[in-house]
Coordinates of C-alpha atoms and ligand atoms in Angstrom, one line a residue:
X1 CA -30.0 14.4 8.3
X2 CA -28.8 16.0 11.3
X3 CA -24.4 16.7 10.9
X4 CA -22.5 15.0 13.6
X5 CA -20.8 17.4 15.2
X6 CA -17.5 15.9 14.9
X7 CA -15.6 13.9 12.8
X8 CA -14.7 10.8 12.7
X9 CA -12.6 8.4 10.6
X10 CA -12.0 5.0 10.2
X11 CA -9.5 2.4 8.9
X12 CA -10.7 -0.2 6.1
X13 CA -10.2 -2.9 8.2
X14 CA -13.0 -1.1 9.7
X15 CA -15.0 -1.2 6.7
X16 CA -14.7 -4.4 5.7
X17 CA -15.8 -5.2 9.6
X18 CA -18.9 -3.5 9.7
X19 CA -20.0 -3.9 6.2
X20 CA -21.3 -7.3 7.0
X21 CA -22.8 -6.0 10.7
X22 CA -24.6 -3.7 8.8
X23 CA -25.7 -6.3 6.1
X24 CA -26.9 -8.6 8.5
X25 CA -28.8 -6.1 10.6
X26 CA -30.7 -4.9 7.8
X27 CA -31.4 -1.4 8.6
X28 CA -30.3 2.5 7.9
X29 CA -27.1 0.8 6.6
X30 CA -28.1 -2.1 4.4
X31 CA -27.3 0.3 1.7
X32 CA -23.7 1.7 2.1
X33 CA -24.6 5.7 1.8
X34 CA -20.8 5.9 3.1
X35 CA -18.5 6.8 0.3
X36 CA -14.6 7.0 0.3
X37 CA -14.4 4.1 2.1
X38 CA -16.8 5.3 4.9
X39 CA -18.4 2.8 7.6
X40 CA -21.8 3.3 8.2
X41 CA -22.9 2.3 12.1
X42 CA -26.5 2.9 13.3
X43 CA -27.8 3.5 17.0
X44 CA -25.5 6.0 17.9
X45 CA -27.1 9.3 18.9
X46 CA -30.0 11.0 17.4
X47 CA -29.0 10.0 14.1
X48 CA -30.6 7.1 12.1
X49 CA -27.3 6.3 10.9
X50 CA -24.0 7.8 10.9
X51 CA -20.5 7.2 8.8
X52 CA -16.9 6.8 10.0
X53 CA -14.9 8.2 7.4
X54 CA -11.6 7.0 6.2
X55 CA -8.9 8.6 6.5
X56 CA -8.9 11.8 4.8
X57 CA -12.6 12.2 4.0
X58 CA -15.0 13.8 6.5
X59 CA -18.8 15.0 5.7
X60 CA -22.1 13.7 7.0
X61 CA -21.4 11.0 3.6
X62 CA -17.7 11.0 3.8
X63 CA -18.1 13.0 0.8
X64 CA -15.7 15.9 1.6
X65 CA -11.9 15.8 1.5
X66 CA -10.3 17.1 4.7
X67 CA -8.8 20.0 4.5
X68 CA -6.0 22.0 5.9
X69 CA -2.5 21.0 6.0
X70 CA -2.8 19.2 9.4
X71 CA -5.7 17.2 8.1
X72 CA -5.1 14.8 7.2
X73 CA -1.7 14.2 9.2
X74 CA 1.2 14.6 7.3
X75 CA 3.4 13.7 10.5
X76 CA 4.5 10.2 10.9
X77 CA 5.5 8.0 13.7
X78 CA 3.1 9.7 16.2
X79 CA 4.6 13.4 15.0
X80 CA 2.4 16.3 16.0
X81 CA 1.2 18.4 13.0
X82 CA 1.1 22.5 13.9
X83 CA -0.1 24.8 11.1
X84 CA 2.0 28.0 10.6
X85 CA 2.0 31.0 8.6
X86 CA 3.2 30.5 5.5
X87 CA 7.0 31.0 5.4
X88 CA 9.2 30.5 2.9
X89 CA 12.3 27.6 3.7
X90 CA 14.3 27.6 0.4
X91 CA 12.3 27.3 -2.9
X92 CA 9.2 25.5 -0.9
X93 CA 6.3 27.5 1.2
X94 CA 5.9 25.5 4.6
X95 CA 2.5 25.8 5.8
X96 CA 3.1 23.5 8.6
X97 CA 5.6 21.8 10.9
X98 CA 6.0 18.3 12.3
X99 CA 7.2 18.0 15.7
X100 CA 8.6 14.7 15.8
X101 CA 8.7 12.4 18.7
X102 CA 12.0 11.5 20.1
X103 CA 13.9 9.4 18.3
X104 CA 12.6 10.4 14.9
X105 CA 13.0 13.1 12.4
X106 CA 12.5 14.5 8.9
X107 CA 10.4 17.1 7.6
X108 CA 7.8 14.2 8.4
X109 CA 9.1 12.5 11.1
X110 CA 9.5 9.8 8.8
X111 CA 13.2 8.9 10.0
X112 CA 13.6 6.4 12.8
X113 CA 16.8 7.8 14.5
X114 CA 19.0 4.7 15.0
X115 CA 20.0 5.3 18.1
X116 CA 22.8 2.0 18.2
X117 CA 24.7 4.1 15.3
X118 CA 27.1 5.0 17.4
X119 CA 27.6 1.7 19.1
X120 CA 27.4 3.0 22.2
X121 CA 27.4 -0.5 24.1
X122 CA 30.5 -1.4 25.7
X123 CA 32.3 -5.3 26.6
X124 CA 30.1 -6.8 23.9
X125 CA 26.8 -5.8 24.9
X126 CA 24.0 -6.1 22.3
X127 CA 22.5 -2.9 21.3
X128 CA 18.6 -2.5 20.4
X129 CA 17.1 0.4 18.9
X130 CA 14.7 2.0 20.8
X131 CA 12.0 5.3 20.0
X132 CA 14.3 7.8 21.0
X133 CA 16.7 5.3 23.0
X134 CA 18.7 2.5 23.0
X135 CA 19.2 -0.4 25.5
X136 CA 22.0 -2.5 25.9
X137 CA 22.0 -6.2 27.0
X138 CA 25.3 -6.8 28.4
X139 CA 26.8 -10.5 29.3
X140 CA 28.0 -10.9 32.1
X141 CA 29.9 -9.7 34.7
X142 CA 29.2 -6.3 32.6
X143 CA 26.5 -3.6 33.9
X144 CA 26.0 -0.7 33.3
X145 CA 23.7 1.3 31.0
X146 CA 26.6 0.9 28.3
X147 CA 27.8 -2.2 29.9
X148 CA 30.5 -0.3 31.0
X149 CA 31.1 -1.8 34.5
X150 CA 32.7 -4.9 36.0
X151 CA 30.3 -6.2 38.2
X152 CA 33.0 -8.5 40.1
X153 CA 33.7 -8.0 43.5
X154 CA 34.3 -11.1 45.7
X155 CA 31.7 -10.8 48.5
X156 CA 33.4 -12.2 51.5
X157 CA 32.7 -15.5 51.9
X158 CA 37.0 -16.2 51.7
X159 CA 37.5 -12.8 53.4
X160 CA 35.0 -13.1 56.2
X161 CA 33.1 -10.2 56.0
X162 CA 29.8 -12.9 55.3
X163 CA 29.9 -13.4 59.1
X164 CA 28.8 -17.0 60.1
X165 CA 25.0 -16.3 60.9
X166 CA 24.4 -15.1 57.0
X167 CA 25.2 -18.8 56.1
X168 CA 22.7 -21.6 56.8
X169 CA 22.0 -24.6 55.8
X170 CA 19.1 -27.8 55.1
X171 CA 21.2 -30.1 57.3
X172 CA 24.6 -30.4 58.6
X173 CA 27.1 -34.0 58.4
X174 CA 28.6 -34.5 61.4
X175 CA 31.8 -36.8 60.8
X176 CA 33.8 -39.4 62.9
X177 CA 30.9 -40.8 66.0
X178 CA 29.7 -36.8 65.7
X179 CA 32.5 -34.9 66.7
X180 CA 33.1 -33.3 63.4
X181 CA 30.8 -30.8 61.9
X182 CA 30.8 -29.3 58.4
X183 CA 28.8 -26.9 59.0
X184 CA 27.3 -24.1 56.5
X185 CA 29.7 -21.7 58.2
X186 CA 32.9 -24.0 56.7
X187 CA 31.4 -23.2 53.4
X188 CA 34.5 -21.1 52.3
X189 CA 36.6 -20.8 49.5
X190 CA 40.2 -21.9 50.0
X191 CA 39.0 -22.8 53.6
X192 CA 41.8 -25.2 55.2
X193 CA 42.2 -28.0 57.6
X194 CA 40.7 -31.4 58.5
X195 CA 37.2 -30.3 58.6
X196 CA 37.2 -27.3 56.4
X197 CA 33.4 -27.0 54.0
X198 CA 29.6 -27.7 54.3
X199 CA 28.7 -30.9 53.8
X200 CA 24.7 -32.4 53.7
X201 CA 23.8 -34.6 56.4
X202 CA 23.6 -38.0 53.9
X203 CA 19.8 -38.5 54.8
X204 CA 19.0 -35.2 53.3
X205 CA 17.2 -35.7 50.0
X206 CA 16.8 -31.8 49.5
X207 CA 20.1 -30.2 50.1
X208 CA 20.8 -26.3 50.1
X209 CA 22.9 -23.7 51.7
X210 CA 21.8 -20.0 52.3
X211 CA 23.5 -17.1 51.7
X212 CA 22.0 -13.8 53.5
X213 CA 23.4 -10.9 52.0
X214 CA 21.1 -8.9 54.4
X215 CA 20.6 -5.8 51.8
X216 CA 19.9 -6.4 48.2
X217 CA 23.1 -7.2 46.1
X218 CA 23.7 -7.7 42.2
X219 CA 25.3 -11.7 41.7
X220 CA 27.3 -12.0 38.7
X221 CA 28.6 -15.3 39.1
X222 CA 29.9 -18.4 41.4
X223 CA 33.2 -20.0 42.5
X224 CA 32.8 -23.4 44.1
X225 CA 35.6 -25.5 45.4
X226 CA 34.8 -29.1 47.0
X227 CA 37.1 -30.5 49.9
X228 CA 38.5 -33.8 50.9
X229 CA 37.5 -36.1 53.7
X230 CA 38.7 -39.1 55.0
X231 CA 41.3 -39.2 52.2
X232 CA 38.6 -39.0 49.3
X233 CA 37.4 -36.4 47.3
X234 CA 33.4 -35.0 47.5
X235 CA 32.4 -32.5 45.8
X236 CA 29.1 -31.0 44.0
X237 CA 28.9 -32.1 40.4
X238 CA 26.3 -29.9 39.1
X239 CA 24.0 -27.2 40.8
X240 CA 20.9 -24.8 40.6
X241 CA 20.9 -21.3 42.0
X242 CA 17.7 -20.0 43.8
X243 CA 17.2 -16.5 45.0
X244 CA 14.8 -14.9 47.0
X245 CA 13.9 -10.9 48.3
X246 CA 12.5 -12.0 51.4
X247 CA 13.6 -15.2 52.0
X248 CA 9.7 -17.1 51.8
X249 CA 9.5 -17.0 47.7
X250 CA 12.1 -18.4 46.0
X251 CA 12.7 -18.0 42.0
X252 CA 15.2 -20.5 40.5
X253 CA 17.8 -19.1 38.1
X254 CA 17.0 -19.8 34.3
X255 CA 19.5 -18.5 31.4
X256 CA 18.0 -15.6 29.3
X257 CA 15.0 -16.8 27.6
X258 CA 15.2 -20.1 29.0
X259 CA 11.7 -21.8 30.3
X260 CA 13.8 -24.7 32.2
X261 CA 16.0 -24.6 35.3
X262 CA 19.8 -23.6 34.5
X263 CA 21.6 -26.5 36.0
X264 CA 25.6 -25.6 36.5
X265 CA 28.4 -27.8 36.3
X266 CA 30.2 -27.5 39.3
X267 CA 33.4 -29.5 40.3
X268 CA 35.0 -32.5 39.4
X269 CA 37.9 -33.0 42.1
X270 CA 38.6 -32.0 46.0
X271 CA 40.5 -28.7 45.2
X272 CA 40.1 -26.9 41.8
X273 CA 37.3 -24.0 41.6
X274 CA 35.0 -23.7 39.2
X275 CA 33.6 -20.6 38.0
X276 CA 30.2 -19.8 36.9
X277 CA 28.1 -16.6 35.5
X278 CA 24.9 -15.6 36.3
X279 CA 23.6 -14.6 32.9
X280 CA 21.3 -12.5 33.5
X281 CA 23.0 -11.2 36.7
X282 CA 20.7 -12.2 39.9
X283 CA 19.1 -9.3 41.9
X284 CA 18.5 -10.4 45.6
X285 CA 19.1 -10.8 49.4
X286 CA 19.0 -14.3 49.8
X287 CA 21.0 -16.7 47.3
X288 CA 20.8 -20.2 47.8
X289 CA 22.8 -23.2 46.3
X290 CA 21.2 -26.4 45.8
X291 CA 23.2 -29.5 44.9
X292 CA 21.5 -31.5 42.1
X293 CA 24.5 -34.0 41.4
X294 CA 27.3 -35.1 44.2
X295 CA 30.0 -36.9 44.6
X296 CA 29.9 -39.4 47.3
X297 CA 28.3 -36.4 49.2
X298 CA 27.1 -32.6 49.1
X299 CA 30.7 -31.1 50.1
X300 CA 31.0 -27.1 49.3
X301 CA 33.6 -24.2 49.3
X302 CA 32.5 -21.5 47.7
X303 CA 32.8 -17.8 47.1
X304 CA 30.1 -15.1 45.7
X305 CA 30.8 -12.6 42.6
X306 CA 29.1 -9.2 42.3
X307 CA 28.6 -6.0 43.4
X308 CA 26.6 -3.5 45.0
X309 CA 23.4 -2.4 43.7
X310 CA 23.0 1.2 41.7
X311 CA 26.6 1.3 40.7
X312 CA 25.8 3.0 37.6
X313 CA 23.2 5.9 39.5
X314 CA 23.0 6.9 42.7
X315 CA 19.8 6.6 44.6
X316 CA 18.4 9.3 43.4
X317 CA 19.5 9.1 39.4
X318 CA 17.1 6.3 39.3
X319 CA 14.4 7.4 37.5
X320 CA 14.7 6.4 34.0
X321 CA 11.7 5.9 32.0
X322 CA 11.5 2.2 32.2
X323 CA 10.3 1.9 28.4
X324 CA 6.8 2.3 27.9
X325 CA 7.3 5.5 25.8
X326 CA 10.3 4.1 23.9
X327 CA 8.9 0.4 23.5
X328 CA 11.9 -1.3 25.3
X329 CA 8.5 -2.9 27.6
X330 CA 7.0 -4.7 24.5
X331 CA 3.1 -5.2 23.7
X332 CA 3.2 -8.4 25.4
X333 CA 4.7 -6.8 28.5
X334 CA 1.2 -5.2 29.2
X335 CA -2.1 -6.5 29.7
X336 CA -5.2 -5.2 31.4
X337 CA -8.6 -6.4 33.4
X338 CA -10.3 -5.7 30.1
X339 CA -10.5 -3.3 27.1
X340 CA -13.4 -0.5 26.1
X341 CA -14.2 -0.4 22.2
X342 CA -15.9 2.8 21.2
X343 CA -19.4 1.5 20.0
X344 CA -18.5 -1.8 20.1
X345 CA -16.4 -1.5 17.6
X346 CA -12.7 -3.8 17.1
X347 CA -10.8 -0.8 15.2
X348 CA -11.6 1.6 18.3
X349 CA -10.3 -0.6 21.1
X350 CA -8.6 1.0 24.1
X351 CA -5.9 -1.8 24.3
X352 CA -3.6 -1.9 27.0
X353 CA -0.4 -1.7 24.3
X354 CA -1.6 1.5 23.7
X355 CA -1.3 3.1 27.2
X356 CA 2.1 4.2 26.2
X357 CA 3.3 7.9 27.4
X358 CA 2.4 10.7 24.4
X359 CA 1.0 8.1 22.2
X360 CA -0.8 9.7 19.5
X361 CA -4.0 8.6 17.3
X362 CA -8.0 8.4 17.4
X363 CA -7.4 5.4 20.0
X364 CA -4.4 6.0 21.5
X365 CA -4.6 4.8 25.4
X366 CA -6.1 2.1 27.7
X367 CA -9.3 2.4 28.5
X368 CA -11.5 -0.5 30.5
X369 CA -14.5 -2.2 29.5
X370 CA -15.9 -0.8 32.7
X371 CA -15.8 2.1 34.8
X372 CA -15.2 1.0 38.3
X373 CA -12.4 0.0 41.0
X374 CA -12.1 -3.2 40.1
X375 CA -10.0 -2.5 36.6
X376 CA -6.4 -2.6 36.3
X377 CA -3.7 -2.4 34.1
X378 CA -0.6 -4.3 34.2
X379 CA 2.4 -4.0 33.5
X380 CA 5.5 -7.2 33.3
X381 CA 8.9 -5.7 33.8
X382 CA 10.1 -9.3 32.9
X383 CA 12.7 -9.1 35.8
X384 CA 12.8 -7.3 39.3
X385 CA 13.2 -3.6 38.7
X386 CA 13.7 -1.1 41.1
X387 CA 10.8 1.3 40.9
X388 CA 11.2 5.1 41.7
X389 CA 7.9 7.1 39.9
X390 CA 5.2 6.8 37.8
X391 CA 4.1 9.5 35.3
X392 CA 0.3 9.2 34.4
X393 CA -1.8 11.4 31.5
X394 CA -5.3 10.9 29.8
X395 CA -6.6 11.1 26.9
X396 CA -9.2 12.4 24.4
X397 CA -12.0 10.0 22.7
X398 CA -13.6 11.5 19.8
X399 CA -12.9 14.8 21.7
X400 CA -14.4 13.7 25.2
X401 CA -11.5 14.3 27.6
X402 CA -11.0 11.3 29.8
X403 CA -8.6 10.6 32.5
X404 CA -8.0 9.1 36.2
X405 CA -7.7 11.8 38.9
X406 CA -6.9 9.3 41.5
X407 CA -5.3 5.7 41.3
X408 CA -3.6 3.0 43.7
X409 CA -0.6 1.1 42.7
X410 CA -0.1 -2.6 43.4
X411 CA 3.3 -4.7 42.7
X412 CA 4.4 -8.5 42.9
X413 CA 7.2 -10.7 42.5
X414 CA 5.2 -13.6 40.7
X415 CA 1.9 -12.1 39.5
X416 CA 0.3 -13.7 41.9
X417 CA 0.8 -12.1 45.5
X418 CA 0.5 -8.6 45.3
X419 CA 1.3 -5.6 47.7
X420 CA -0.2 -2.0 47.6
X421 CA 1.7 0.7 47.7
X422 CA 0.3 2.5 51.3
X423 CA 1.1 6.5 52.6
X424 CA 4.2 5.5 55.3
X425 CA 2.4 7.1 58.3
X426 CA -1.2 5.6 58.6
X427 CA -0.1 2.4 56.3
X428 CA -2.7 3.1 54.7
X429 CA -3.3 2.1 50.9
X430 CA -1.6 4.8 49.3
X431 CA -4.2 7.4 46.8
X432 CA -2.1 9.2 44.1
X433 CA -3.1 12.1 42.6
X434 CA -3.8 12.1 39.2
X435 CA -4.2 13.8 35.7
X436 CA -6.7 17.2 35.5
X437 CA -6.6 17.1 31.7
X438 CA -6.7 15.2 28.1
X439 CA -2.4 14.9 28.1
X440 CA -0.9 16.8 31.4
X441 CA 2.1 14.6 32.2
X442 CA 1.5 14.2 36.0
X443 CA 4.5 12.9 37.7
X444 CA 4.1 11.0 41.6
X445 CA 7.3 9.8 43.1
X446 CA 7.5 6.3 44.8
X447 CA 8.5 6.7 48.4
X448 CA 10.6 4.9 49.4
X449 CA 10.4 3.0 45.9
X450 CA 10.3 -0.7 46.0
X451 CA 11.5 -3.6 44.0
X452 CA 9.1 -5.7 41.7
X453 CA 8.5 -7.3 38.2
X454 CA 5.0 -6.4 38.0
X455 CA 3.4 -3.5 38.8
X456 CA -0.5 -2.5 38.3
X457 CA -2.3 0.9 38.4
X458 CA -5.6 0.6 40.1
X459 CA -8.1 3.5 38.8
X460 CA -10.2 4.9 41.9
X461 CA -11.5 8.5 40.5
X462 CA -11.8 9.2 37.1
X463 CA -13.5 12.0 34.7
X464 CA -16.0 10.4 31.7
X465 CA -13.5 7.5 31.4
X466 CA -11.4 5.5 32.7
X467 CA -8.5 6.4 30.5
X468 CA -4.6 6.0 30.8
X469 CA -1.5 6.4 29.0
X470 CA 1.7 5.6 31.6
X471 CA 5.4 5.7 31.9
X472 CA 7.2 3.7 35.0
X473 CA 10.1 5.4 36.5
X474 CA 13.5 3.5 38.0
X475 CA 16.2 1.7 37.4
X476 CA 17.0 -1.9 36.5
X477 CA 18.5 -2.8 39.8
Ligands
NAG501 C1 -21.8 16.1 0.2 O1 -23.0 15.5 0.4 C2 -24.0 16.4 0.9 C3 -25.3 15.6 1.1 O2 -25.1 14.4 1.7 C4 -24.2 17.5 -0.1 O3 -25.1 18.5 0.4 C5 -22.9 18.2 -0.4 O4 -23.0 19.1 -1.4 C6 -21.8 17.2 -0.8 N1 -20.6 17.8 -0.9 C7 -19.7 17.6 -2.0 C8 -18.5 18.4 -2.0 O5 -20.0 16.8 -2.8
NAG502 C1 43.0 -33.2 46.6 O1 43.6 -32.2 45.8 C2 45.0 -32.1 46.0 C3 45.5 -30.8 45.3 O2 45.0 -30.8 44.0 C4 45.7 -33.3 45.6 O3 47.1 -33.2 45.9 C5 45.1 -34.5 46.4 O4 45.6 -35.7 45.9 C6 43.6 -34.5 46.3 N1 43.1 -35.5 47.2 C7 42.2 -36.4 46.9 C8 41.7 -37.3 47.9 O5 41.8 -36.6 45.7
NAG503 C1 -17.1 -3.8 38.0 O1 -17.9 -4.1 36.9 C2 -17.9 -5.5 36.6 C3 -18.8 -5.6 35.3 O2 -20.0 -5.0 35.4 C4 -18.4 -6.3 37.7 O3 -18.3 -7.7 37.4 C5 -17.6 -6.0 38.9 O4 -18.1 -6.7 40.0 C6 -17.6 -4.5 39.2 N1 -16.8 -4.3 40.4 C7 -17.1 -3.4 41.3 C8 -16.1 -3.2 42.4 O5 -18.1 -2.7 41.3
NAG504 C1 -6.4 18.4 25.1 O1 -5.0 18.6 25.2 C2 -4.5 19.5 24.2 C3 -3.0 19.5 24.3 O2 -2.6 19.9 25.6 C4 -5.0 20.9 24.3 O3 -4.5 21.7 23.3 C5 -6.5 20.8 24.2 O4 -7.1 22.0 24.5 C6 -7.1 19.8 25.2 N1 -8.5 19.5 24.8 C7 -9.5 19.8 25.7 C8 -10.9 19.6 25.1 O5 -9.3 20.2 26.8

């Protein structure tokens, strides 16, 4: 039999897999010549039959042991394995060296750095362990990479500087034979006089007021305040919070993890406030309160909490890797148009989870079941990010080099409706230049960057395969 003139591996799961494919088919394989654990697979090349080896073996039989103090890997945790001269390190001879991803260490790689040691969240924020981070999931009014910010300005709705045409409103009550309106612009904290906050025209089954902030703003939180007319108290019981980035879609505010709308309790006499947190803090332009339960009718004073956007970076320090390399965007985060499996088979699938920056292994990026514009990979930031970069790199299958050498990006705000990114001058869909090589990071800036929760990279040139491993760049603003 002719040698295959590479070698290849397998997992058991593997085994066990194609054991019964091969069984069933009743050819080259019936009889496992495969040993160590080897699978045996027919129809591939020249070759009546050839064997995946297990880990460790290799051979035209699986019958030989690898060898070499690379082979197998020692290195753990995705570790790279390079073979030196032999050099003595105390009483032991090193023959090789593992160069450990970040966030791990140990002659092997086989420590997972815990990053939260140090407790570096601040204000009671919750710190996860990431691979070679750490994130921190502050309550609010706290921001801040560490949580170390107040996120609590008062945006002007007392003070005036949220001038009257910001503030609108689904209807308008106009008092005593018409001459009194509450209008949206009365909507003030602390405002005083006879006619002094919005009230809903009493027809109005759908009552809302608009805030414009006319830039994008952080929202931390709420202070409402009803009024009195007529000698009696009105005032909004209990609310939602929508928000919108361009004023057509609007998303209504859920707590953390919550699949139902947050409703807040809002007043319960003419002249107290009440405050509220948005927890998660709200990223948007247009905020908009919508009464669910009034008092006698839909009467509001209110004020806005938060601050500006990028507090903790300036414009350009945003360009953290948003987590695909360090796992903070989980499996689940990513998905794809579909999934290539090396001759068919389930061990070998190019699964989007894997299209993770440096990820090491035999299959260890996404790859599509088909090579053609029409594949995608996706990626849920699970909230609006602000996005600056992407960094893109290939990847090796059974040592073919594979990669995309020119891709589109495309980005929504519901996974639905989705924008490309275009050149500025000819508007244009934008064509990014991508990787020349099996693992070249190759870095393209967003510009100007926009602001999504999902983003997709569209392959459009490619060498052998569609292949990609990716890492988004930004900032959580
Ligand atoms: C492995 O098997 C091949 C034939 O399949 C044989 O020629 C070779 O000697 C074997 N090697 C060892 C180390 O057993
Ligand atoms: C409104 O609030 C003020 C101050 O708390 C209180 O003095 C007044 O009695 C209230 N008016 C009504 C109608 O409840
Ligand atoms: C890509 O390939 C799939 C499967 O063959 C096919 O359904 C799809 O129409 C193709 N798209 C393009 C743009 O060729
Ligand atoms: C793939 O990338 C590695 C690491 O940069 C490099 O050493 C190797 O030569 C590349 N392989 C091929 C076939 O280009």
């Amino acid at each position: 039999m002719k040698r295959p003139g590479y070698v290849i591996t397998a997992t058991l799961t593997t085994l066990t897999l194609l054991l019964c494919l091969c069984s069933v088919r009743g050819d080259f394989c019936e009889v496992n010549v495969c040993l160590n654990g080897g699978t045996c697979v027919t129809g591939i090349g020249e070759d009546p039959f050839i064997c995946i080896c297990d880990d460790g073996f290799a051979g035209d039989t699986c019958n030989l042991t690898e060898t070499g103090p690379c082979s197998p890997n020692p290195c753990k945790n995705d570790g790279s394995c390079d073979i030196i001269t032999p050099t003595r390190r105390g009483d032991v001879f090193n023959e090789y060296v593992c160069k450990c991803q970040p966030g791990f260490e140990g002659a092997h790689c086989q420590i997972n750095v815990n990053d939260c040691a140090n407790q570096p969240c601040k204000n009671g924020g919750k710190c996860r362990d990431l691979d070679g981070d750490y994130t921190c999931q502050c309550p609010s009014p706290y921001v801040g990479k560490q949580c170390q910010l107040r996120c609590t300005s008062l945006l002007g709705m007392e003070g005036g500087s949220i001038v009257e045409s910001q503030i609108s409103a689904s209807s308008v009550h106009y008092g005593i034979m018409g001459l009194q309106r509450w209008g949206p612009d009365l909507a003030r904290l602390n405002n005083q006089g006879i006619v002094n906050a919005w009230t809903s025209a009493a027809h109005d089954r759908n009552p809302w007021i608009e805030i414009d902030m006319q830039k994008k703003m952080r929202l931390t939180g709420i202070i409402t305040q009803g009024a009195s007319r007529m000698g009696t108290s009105e005032y909004i019981k209990a609310f939602k919070v929508a928000s919108s980035f361009d004023g057509n879609l609007y998303i209504t505010h859920r707590a953390d993890g919550q699949r139902r709308d947050k409703v807040f309790i809002g007043n319960a006499d003419n002249d107290s406030t009440k405050t509220n947190l948005f927890d998660p803090p709200i990223v948007a332009q247009y905020i908009r309160i919508i009464p669910v339960v009034c008092r006698r009718a839909c009467t509001l004073r209110m004020e806005l909490v938060g601050c500006e956007l990028n507090v903790h970076s300036n414009t350009v320090g945003c360009s953290e890797p948003l987590g695909m390399k360090s796992r903070l965007i989980s499996d689940g985060q990513l998905t794809a148009s579909s999934s290539y499996r090396t001759w068919g088979i389930d061990t070998f699938t190019w699964h989007p989870q894997f299209a993770r920056l440096d990820k090491q292994g035999k299959t260890n990026a996404w790859s599509p079941a088909h090579n053609n514009r029409s594949e995608w990979i996706q990626v849920d930031l699970e909230k609006t990010s602000r996005l600056t970069g992407i960094i893109t790199q290939g990847a090796k299958d059974f040592g073919v080099v594979q990669f995309v050498s020119m891709f589109k990006v495309a980005y929504s705000n519901d996974g639905e409706f989705w924008s490309t990114v275009k050149e500025e001058k000819t508007d244009s869909d934008k064509l990014f230049q991508g990787n020349i090589d099996n693992n070249t990071h190759k870095k393209n800036l967003f510009e100007p960057p926009f602001y999504a929760r999902y983003v997709r990279v569209v392959p459009w040139e490619w060498h052998e395969r569609i292949t990609l491993r990716v890492e988004l760049l930004g900032c959580d603003d």
